[in-house]
Coordinates of N, CA and C in Angstrom, one line a residue:
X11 N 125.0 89.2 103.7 CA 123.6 89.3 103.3 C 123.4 88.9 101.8
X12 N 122.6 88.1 101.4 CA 121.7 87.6 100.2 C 121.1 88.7 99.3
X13 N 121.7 89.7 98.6 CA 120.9 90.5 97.7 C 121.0 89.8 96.1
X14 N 119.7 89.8 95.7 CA 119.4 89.6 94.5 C 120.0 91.0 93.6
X15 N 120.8 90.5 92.8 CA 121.8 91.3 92.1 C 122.6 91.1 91.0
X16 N 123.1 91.3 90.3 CA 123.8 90.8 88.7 C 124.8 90.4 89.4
X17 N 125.3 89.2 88.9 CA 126.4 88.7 89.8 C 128.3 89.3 89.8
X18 N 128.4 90.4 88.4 CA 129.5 91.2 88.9 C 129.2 92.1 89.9
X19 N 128.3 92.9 89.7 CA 128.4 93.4 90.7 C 128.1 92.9 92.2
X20 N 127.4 91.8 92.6 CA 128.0 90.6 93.5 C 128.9 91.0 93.9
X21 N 129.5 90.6 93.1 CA 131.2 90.1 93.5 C 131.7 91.9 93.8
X22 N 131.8 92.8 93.7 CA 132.0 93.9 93.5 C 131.9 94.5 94.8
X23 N 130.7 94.3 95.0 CA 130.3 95.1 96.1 C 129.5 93.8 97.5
X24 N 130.8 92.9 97.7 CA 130.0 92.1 98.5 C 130.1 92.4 99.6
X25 N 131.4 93.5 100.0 CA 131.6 93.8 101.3 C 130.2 94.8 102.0
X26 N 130.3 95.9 100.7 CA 129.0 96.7 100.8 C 127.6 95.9 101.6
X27 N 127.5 94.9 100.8 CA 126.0 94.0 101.8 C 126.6 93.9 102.7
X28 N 127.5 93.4 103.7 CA 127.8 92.9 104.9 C 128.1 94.1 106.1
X29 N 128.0 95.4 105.5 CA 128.3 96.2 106.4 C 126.8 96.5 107.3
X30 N 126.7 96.8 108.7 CA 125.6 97.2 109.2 C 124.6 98.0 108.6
X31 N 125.2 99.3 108.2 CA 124.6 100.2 107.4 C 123.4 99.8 106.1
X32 N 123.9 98.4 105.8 CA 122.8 98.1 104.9 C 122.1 97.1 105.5
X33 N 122.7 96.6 106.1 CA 120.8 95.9 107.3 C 120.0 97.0 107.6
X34 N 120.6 98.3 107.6 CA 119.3 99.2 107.9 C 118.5 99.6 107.2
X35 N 119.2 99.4 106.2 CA 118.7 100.1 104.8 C 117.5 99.0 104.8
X36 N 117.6 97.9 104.3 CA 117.0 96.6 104.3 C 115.5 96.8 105.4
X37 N 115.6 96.9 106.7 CA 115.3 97.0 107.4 C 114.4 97.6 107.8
X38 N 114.5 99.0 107.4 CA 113.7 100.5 107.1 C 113.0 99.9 106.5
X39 N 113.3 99.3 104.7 CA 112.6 99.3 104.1 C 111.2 98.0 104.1
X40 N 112.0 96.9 104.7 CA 110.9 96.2 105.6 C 109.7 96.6 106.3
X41 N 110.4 97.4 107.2 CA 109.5 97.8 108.4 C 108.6 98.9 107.4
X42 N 108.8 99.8 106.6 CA 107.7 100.7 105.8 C 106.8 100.0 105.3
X43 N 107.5 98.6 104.6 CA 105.9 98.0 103.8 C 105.3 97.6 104.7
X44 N 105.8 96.6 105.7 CA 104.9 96.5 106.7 C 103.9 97.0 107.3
X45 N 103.9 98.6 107.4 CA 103.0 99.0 107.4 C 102.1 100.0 106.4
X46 N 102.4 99.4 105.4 CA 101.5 99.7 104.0 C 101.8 100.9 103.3
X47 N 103.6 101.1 103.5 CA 103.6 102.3 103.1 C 103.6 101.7 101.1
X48 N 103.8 102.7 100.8 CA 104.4 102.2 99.3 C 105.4 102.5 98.8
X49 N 106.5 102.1 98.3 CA 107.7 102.1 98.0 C 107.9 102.6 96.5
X50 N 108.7 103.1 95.9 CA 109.4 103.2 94.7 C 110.7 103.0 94.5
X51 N 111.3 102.4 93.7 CA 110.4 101.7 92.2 C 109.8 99.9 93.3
X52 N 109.2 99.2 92.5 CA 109.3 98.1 93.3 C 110.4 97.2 93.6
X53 N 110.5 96.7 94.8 CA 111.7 95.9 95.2 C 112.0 95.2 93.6
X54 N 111.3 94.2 92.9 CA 112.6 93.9 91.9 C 113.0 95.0 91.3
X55 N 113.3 95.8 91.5 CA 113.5 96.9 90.3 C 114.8 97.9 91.0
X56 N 115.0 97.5 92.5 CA 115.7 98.7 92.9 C 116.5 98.6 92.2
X57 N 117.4 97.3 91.9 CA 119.0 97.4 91.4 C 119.2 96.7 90.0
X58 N 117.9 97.7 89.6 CA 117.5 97.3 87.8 C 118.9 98.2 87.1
X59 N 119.4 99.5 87.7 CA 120.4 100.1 86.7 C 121.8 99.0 87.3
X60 N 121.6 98.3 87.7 CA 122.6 97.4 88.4 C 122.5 96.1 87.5
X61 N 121.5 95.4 87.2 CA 121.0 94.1 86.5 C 121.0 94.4 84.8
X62 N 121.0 96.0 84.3 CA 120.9 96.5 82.8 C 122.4 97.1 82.7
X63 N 123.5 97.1 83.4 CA 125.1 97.4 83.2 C 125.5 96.6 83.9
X64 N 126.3 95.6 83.7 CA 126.9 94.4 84.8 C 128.1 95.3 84.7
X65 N 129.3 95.3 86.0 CA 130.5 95.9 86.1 C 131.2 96.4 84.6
X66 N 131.0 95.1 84.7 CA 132.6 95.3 83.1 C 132.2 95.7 82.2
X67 N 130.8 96.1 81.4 CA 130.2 96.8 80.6 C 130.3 98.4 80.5
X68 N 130.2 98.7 82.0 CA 130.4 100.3 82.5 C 131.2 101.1 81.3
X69 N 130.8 102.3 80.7 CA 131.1 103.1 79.8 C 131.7 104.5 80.1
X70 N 130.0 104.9 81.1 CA 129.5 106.1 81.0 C 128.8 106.0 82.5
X71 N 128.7 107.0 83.3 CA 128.0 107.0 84.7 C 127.2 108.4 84.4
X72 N 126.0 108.4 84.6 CA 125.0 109.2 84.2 C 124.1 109.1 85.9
X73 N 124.6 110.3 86.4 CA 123.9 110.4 88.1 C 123.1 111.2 88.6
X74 N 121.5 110.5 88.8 CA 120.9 110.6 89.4 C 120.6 111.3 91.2
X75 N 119.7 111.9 91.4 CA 119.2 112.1 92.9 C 118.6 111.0 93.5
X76 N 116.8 111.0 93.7 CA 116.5 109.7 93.8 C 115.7 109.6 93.1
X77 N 114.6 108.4 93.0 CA 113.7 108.1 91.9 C 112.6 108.8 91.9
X78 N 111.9 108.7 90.7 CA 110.5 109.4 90.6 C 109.7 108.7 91.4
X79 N 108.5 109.9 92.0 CA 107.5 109.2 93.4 C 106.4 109.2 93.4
X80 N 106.0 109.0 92.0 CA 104.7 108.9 90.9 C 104.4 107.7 91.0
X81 N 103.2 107.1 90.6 CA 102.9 106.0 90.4 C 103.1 105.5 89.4
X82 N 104.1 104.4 89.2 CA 104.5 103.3 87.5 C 105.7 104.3 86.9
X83 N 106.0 105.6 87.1 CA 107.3 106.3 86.8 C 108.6 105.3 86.9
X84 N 109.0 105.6 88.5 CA 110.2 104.9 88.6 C 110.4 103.4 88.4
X85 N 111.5 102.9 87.5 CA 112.1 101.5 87.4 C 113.4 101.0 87.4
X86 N 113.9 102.0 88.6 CA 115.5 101.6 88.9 C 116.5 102.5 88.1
X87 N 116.3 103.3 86.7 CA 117.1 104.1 86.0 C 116.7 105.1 86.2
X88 N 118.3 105.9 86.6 CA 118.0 107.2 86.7 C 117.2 108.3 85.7
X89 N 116.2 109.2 85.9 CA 115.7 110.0 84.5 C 115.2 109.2 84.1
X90 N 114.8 108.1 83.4 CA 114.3 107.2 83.2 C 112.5 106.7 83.7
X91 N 111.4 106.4 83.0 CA 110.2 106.2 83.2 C 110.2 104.6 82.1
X92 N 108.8 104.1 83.0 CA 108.7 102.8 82.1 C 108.0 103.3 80.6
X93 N 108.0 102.8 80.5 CA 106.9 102.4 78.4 C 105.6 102.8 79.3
X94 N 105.3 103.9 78.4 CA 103.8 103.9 78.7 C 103.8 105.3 79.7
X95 N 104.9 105.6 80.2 CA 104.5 107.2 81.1 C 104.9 108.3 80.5
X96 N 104.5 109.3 80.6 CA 104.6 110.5 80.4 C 106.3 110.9 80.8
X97 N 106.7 111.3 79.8 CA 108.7 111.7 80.3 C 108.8 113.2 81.1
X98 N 108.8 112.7 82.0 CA 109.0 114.0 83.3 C 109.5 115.3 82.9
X99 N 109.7 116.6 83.2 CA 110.2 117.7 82.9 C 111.5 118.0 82.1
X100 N 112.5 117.1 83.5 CA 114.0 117.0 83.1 C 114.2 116.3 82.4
X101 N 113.6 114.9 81.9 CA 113.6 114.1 80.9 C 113.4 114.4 79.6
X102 N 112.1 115.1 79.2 CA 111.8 116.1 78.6 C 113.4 116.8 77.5
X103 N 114.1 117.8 78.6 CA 115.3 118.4 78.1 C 116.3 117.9 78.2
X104 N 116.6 116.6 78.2 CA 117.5 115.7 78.1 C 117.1 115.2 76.8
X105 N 116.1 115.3 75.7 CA 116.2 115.0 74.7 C 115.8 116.0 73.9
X106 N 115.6 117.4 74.5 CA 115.8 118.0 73.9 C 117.5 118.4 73.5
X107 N 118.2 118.4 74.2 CA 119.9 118.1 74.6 C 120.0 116.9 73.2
X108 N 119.9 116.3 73.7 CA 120.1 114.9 72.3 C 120.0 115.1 71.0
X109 N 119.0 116.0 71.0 CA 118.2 116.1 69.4 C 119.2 117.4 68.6
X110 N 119.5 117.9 69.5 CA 120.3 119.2 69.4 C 121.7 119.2 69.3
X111 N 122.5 118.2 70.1 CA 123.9 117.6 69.8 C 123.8 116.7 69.0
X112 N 123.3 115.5 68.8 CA 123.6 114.7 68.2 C 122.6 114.4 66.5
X113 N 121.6 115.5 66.9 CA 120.5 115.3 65.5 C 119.3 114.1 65.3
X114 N 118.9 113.6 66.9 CA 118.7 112.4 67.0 C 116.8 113.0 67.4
X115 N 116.2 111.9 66.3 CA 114.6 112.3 66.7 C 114.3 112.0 68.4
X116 N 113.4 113.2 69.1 CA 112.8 113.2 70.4 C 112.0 111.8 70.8
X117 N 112.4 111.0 71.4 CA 111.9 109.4 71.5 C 110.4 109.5 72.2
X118 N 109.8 108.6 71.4 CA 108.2 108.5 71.8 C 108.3 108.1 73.5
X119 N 108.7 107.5 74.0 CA 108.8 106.9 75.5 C 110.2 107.5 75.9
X120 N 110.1 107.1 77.5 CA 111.0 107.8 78.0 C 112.0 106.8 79.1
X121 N 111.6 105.7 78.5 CA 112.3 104.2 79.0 C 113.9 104.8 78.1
X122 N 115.0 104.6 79.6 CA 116.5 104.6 79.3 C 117.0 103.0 78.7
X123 N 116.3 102.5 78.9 CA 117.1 100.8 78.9 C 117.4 100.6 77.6
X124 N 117.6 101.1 76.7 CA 118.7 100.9 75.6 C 119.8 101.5 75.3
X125 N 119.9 103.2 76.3 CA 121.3 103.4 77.0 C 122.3 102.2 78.0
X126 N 121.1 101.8 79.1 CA 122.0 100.6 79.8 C 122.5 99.9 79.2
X127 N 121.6 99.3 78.2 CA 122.5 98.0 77.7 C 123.8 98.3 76.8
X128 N 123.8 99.5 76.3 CA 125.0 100.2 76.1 C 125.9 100.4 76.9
X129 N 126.1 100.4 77.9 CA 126.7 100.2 79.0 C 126.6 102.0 79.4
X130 N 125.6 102.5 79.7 CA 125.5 104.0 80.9 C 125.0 103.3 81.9
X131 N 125.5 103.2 82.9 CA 125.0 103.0 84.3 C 124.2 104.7 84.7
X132 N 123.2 104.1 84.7 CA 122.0 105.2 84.8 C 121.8 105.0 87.1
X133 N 122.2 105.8 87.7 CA 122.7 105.7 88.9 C 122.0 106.5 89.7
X134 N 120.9 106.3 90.5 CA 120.6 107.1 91.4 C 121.3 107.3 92.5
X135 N 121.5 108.2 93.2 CA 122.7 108.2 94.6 C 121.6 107.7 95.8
X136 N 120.1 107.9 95.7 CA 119.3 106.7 96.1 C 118.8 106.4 95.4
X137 N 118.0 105.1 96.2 CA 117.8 104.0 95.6 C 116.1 103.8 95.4
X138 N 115.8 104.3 97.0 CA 114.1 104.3 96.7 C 113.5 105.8 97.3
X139 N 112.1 105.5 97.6 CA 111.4 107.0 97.6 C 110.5 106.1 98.2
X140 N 109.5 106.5 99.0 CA 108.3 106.6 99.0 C 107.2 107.5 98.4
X141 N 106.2 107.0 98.1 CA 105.0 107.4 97.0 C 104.8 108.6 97.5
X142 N 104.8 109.9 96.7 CA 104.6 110.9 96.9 C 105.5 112.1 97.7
X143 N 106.5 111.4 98.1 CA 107.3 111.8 99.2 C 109.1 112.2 98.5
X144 N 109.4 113.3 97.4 CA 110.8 113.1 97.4 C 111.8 112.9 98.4
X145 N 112.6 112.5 98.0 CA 113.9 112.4 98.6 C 113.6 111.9 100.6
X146 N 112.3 111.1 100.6 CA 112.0 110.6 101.7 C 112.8 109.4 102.2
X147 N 113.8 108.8 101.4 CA 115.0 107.6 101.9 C 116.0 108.1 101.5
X148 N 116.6 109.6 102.0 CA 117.9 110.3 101.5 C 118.5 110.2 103.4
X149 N 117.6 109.4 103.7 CA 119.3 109.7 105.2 C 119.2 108.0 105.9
X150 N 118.3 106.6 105.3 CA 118.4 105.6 105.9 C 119.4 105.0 105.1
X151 N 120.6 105.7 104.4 CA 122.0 104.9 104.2 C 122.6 104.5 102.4
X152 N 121.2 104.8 102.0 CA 121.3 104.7 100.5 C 123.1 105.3 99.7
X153 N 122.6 106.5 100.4 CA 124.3 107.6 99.6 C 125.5 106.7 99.6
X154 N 125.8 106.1 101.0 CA 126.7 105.4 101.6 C 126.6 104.1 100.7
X155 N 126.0 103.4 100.1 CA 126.2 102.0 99.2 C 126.6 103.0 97.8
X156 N 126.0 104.0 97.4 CA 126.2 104.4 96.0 C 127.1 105.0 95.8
X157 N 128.1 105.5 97.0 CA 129.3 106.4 96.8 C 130.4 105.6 97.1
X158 N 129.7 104.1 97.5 CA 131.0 103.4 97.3 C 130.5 102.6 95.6
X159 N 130.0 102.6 95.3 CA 129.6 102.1 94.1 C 130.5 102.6 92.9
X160 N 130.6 104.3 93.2 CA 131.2 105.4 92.6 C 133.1 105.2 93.0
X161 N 133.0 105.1 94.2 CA 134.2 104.5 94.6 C 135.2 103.1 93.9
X162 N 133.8 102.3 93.7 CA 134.7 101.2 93.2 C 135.3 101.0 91.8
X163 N 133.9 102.0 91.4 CA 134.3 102.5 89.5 C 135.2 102.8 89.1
X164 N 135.6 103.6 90.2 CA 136.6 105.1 90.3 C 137.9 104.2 90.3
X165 N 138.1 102.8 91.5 CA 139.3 102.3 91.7 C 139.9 101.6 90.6
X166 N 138.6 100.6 90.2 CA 139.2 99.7 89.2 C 138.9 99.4 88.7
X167 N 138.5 100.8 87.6 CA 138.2 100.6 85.8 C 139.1 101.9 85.6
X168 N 139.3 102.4 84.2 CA 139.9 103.5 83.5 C 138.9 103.9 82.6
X169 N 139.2 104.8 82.5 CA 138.4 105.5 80.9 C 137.2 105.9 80.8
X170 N 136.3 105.8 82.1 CA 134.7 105.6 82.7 C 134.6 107.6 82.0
X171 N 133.3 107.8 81.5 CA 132.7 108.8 81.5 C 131.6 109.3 82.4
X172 N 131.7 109.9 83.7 CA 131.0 110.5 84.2 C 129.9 111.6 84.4
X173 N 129.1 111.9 83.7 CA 128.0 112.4 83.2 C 127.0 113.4 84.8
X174 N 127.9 114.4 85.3 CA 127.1 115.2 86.3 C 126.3 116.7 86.1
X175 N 125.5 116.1 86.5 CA 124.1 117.5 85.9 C 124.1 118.2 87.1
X176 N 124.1 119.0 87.4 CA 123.7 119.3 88.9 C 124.4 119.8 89.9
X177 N 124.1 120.2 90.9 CA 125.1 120.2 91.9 C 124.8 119.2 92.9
X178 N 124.0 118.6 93.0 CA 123.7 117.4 93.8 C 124.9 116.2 93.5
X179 N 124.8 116.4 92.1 CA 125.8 114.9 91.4 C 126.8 115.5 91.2
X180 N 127.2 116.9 90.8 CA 128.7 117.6 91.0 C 129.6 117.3 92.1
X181 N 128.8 117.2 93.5 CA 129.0 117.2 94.5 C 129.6 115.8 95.4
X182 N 129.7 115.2 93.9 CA 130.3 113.1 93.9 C 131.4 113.3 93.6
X183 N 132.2 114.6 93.2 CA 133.2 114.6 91.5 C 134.4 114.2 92.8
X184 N 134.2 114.5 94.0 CA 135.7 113.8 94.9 C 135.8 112.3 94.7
X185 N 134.6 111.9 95.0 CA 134.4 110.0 94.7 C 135.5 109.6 93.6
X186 N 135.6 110.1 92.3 CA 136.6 109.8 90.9 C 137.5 110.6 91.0
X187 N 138.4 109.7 90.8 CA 140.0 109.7 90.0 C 140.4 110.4 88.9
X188 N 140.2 111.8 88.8 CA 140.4 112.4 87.5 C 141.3 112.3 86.4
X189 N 142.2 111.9 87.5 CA 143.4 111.3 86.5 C 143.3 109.9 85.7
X190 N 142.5 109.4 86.0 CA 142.0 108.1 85.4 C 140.7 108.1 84.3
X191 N 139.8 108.9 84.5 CA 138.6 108.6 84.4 C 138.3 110.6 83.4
X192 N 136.8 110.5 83.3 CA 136.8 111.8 82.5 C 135.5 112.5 83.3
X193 N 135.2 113.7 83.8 CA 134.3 114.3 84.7 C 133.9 115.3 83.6
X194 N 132.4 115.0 83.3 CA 131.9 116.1 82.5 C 130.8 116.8 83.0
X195 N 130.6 118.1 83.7 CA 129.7 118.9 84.4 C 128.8 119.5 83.6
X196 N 127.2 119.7 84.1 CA 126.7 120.8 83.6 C 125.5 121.1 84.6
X197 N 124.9 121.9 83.9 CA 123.5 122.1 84.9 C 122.7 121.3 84.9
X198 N 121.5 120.9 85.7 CA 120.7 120.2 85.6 C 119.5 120.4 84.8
X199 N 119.4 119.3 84.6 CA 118.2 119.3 82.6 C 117.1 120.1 83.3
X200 N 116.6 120.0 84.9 CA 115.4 120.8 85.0 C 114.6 121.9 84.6
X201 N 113.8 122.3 84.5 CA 113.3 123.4 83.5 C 113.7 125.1 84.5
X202 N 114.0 124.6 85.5 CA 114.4 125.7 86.8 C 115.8 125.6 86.1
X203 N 116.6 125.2 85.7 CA 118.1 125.1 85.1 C 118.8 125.1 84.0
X204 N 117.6 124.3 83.0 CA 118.4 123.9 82.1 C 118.9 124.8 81.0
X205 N 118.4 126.3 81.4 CA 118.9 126.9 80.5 C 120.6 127.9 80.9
X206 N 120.6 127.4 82.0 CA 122.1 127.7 82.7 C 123.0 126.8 82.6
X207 N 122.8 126.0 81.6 CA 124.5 125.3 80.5 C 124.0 124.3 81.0
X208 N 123.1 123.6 80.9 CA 122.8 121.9 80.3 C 122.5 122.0 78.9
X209 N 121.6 122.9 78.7 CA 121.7 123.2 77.0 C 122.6 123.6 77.0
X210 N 123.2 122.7 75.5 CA 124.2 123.4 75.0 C 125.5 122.7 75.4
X211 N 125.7 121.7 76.2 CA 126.5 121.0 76.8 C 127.5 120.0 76.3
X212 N 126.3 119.4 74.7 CA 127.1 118.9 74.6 C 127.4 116.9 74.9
X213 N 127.1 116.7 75.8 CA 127.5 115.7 76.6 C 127.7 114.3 75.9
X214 N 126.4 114.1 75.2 CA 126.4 112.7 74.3 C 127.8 112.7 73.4
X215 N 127.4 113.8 72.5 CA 128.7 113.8 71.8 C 130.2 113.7 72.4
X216 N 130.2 114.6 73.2 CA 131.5 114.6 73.7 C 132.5 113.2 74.6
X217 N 131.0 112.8 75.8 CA 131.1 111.2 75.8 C 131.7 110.7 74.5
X218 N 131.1 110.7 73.6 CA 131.7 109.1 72.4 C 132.8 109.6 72.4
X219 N 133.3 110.6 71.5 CA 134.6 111.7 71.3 C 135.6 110.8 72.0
X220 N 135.1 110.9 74.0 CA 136.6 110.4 74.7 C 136.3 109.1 74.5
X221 N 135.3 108.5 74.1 CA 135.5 106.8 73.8 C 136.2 106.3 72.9
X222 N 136.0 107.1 71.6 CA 136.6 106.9 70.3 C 138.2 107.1 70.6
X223 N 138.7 108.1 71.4 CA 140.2 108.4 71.8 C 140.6 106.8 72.1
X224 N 140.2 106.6 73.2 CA 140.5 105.1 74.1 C 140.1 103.8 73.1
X225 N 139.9 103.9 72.2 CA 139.5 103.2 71.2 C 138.6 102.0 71.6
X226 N 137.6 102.8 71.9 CA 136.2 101.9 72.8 C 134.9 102.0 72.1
X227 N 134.4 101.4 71.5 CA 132.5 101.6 70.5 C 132.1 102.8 71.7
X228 N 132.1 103.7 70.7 CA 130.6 104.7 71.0 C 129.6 104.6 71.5
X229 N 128.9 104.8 72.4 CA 127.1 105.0 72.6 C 126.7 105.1 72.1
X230 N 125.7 104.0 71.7 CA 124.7 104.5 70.4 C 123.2 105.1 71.7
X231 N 123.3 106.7 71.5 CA 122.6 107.1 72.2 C 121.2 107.0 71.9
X232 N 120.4 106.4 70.4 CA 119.2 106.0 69.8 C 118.4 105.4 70.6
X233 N 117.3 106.4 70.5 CA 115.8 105.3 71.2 C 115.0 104.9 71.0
X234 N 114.8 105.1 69.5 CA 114.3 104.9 68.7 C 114.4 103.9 68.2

């Protein structure tokens, strides 16, 4: 199958397109617009955290549930909103977290894409939503492309920082190779959580920390 996609990851995951499971995915997603449902984020946009980290860039894996199901919110990065929207709850204390580890001013917008290009693959474990509807494309196959995604990371890179909030994303930590790679847990930024050890966690900082060990550039986590 023909997916428009960064061409390492192409190459990466070309078995993934050819498996049945993602004709359905494809397929579903067809047959919904078809009948006027409305989709999130827009098709060019699903495998925007895919087209803003090409493979070999990968640093840092920062994971996602599925996308915001707001109107103009979601654009393919996990936590993540375009220029111009309002930064969602958990987004919100994700910089509150930043400001607090690292000393870094609270960013006017709530666009991730100067983490991606830094190389955080900002990763939803799905991929789309329909409008209004959470986690309404959590069983047509999505988990299954992203946990091999997680899978492939896991095979054949070293040094990757894993970034899990949650128990939703805790609950990937089998997918990675611990002996290879570094798994950093906490709670989730939600305002239902985040005062149960997401504050206080840490993460940004401690990410560079094991980058600087491996003798790899830092995240410039700046959004400003």
């Amino acid at each position: 199958m023909e997916v428009q996609i960064e061409k390492s990851w192409k190459t990466v995951l070309q078995d993934e397109f050819e498996k049945p499971y993602f004709s359905i995915i494809v397929q579903t997603l067809k047959q919904e617009k078809a009948k006027g449902v409305t989709i999130y984020p827009p098709g060019k946009l699903i495998f925007n955290a895919f087209n803003k980290t090409p493979f070999e860039k990968v640093k840092c894996v920062i994971l996602g549930q599925d996308p915001y199901h707001g109107e103009g919110q979601a654009h393919g990065l996990c936590f993540s909103v375009s220029d111009g929207v309002k930064p969602p709850p958990s987004l919100v204390n994700i910089f509150k977290e930043l400001q607090d580890d690292l000393g870094l001013p609270v960013p006017h917008s709530g666009n991730l894409e100067k983490w991606a290009d830094h190389g955080v693959l900002l990763l939803n474990a799905i991929l789309t939503v329909r409008a209004h509807e959470p986690a309404s494309h959590s069983k047509i196959g999505w988990e299954q492309f992203t946990d091999a995604v997680i899978r492939r990371i896991s095979e054949e890179k070293a040094g990757i920082i894993f970034l899990l909030w949650g128990n939703f994303a805790r609950n990937k930590k089998y997918l990675i190779d611990s002996d290879k790679h570094f798994v950093l847990e906490a709670a989730h930024p939600s305002p239902f959580s985040a005062n149960n050890g997401f504050f206080g966690c840490h993460h940004f900082s401690r990410a560079n920390e094991l980058l600087k060990k491996q003798n790899k550039l830092p995240i410039d986590w700046r959004l400003e």
